[in-house]
mmCIF file of N, CA and C in Angstrom:
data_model
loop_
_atom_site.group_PDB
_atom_site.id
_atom_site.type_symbol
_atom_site.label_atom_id
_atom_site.label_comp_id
_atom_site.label_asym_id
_atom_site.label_seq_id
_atom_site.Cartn_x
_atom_site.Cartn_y
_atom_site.Cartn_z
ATOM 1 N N UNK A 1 16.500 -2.598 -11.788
ATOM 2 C CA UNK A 1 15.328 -3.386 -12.082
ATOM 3 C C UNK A 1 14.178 -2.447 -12.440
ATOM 4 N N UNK A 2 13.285 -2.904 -13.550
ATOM 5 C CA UNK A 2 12.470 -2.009 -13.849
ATOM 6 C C UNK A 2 11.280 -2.946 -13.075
ATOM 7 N N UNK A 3 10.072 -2.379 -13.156
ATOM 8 C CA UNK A 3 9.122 -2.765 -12.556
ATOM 9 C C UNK A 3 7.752 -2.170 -12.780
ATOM 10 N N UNK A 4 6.030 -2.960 -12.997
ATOM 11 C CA UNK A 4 5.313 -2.392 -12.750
ATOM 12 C C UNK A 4 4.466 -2.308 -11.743
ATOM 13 N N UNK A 5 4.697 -3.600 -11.115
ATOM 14 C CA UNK A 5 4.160 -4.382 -9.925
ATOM 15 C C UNK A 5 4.671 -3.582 -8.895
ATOM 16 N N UNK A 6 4.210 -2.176 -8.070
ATOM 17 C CA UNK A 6 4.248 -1.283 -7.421
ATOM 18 C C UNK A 6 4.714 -1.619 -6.117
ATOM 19 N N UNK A 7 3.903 -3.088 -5.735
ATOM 20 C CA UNK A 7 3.892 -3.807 -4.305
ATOM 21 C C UNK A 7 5.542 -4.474 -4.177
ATOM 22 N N UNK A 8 5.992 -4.638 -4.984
ATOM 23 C CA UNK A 8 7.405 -5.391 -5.092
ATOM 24 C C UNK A 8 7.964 -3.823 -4.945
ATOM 25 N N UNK A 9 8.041 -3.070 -5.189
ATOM 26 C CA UNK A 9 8.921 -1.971 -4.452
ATOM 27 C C UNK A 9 9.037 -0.978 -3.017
ATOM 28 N N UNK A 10 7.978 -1.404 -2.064
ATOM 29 C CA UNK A 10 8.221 -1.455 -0.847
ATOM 30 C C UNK A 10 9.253 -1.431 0.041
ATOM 31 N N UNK A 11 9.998 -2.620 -0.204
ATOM 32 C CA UNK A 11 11.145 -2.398 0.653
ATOM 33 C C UNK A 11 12.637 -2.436 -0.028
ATOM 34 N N UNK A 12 12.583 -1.586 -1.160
ATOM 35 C CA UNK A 12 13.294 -1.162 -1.568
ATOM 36 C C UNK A 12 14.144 0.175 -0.712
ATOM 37 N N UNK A 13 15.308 0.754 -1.268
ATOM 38 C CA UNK A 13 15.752 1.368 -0.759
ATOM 39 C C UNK A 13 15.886 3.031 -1.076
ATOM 40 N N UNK A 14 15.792 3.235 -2.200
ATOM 41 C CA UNK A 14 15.037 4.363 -3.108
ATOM 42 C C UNK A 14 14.790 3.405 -4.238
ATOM 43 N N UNK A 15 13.611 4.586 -4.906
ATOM 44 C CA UNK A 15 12.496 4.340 -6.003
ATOM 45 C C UNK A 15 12.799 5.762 -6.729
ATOM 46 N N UNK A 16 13.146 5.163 -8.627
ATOM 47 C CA UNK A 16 13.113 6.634 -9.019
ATOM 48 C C UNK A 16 12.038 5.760 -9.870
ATOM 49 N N UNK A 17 11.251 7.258 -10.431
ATOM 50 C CA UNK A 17 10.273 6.896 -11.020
ATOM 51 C C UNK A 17 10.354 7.971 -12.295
ATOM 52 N N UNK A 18 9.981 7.420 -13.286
ATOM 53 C CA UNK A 18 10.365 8.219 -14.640
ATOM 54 C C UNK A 18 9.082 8.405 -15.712
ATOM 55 N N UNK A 19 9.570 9.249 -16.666
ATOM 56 C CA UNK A 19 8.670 9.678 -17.488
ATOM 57 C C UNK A 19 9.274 10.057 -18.625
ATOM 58 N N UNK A 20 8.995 9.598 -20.099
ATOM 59 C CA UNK A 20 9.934 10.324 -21.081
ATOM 60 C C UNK A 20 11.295 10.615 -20.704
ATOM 61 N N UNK A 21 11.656 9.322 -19.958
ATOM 62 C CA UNK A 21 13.372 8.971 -20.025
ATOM 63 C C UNK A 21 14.280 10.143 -18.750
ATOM 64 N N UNK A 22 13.215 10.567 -17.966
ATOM 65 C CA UNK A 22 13.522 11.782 -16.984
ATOM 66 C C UNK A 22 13.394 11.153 -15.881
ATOM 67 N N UNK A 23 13.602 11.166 -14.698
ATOM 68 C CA UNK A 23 13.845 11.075 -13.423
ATOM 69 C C UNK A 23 13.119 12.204 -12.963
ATOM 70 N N UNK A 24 11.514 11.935 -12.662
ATOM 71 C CA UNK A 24 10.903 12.694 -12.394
ATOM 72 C C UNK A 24 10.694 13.155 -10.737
ATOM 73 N N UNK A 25 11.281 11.623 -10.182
ATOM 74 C CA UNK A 25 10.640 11.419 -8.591
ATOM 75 C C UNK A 25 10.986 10.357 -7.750
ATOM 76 N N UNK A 26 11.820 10.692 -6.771
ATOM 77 C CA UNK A 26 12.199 9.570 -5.957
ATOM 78 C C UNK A 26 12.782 9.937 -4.470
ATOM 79 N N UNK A 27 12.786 8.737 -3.567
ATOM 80 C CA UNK A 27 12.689 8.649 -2.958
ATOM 81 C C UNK A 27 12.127 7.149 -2.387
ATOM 82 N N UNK A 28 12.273 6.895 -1.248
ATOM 83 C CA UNK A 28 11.344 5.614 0.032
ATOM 84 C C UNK A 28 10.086 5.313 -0.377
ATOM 85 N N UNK A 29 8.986 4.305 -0.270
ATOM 86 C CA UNK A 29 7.748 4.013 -1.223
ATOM 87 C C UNK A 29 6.629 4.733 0.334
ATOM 88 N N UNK A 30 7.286 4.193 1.418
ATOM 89 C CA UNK A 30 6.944 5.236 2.442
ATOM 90 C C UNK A 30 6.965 7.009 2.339
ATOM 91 N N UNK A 31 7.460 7.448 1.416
ATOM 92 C CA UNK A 31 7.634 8.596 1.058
ATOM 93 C C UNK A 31 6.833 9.237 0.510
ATOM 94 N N UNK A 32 7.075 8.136 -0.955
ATOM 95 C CA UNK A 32 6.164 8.491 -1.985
ATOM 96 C C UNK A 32 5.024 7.672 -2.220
ATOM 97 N N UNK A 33 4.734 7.468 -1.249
ATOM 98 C CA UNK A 33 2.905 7.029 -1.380
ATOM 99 C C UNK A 33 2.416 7.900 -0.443
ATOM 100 N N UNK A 34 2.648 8.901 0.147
ATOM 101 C CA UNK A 34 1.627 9.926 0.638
ATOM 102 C C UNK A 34 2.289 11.212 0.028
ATOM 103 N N UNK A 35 3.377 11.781 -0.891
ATOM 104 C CA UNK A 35 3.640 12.862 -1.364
ATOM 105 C C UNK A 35 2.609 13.147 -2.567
ATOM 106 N N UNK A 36 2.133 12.746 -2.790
ATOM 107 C CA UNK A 36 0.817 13.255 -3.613
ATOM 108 C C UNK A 36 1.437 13.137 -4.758
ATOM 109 N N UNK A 37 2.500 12.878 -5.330
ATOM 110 C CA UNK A 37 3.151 12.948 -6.559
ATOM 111 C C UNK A 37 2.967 12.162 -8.187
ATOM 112 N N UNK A 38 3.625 11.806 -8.760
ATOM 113 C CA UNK A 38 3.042 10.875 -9.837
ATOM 114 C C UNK A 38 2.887 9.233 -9.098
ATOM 115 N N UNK A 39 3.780 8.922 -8.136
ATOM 116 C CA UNK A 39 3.921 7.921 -7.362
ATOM 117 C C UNK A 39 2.541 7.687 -6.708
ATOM 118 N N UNK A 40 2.027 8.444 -5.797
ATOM 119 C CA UNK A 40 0.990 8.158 -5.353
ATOM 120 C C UNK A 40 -0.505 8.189 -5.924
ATOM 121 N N UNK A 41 0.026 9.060 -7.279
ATOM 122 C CA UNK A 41 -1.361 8.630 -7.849
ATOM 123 C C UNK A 41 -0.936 7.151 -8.457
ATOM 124 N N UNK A 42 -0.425 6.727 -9.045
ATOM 125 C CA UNK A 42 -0.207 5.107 -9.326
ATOM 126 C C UNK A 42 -1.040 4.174 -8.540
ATOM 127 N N UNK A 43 -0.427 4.900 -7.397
ATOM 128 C CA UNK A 43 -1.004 3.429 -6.348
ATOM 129 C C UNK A 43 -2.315 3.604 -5.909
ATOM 130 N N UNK A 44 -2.974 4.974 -5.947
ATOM 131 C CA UNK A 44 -4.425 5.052 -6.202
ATOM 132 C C UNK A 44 -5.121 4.606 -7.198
ATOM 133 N N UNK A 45 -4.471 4.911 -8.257
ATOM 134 C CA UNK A 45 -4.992 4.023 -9.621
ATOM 135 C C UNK A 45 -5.592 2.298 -9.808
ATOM 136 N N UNK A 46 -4.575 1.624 -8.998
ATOM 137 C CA UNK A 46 -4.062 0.401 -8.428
ATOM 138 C C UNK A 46 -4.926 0.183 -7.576
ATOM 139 N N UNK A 47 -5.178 0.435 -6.524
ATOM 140 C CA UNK A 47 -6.122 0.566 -5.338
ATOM 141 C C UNK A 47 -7.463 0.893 -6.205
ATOM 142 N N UNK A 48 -7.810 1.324 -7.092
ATOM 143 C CA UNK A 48 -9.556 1.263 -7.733
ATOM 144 C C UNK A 48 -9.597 0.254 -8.101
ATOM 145 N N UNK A 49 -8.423 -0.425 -9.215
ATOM 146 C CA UNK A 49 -8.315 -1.585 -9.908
ATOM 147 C C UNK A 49 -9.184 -2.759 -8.662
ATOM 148 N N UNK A 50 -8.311 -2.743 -7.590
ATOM 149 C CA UNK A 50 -8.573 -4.343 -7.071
ATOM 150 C C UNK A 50 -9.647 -4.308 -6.351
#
């Protein structure tokens, strides 16, 4: 499943997250929302939005 809606991947079981067709980053959303990675800037991005 692809997805942009960040909040629907929570309790997922891994999350890869991509870029130019690469598998840049993955892991638990518990993981990767405090690894500082492309993941967690997303959800900072997201978090100014609302």
């Amino acid at each position: 499943m692809v997805t942009h809606q960040l909040e629907d991947l929570a309790d997922w079981d891994v999350i890869w997250v991509m870029q130019d067709g690469r598998i840049i980053e993955q892991g638990r959303y518990a993981e990767l929302s405090v690894a500082g990675g492309p993941f967690a800037t997303l959800l900072a991005h997201r978090q100014e939005e609302i």
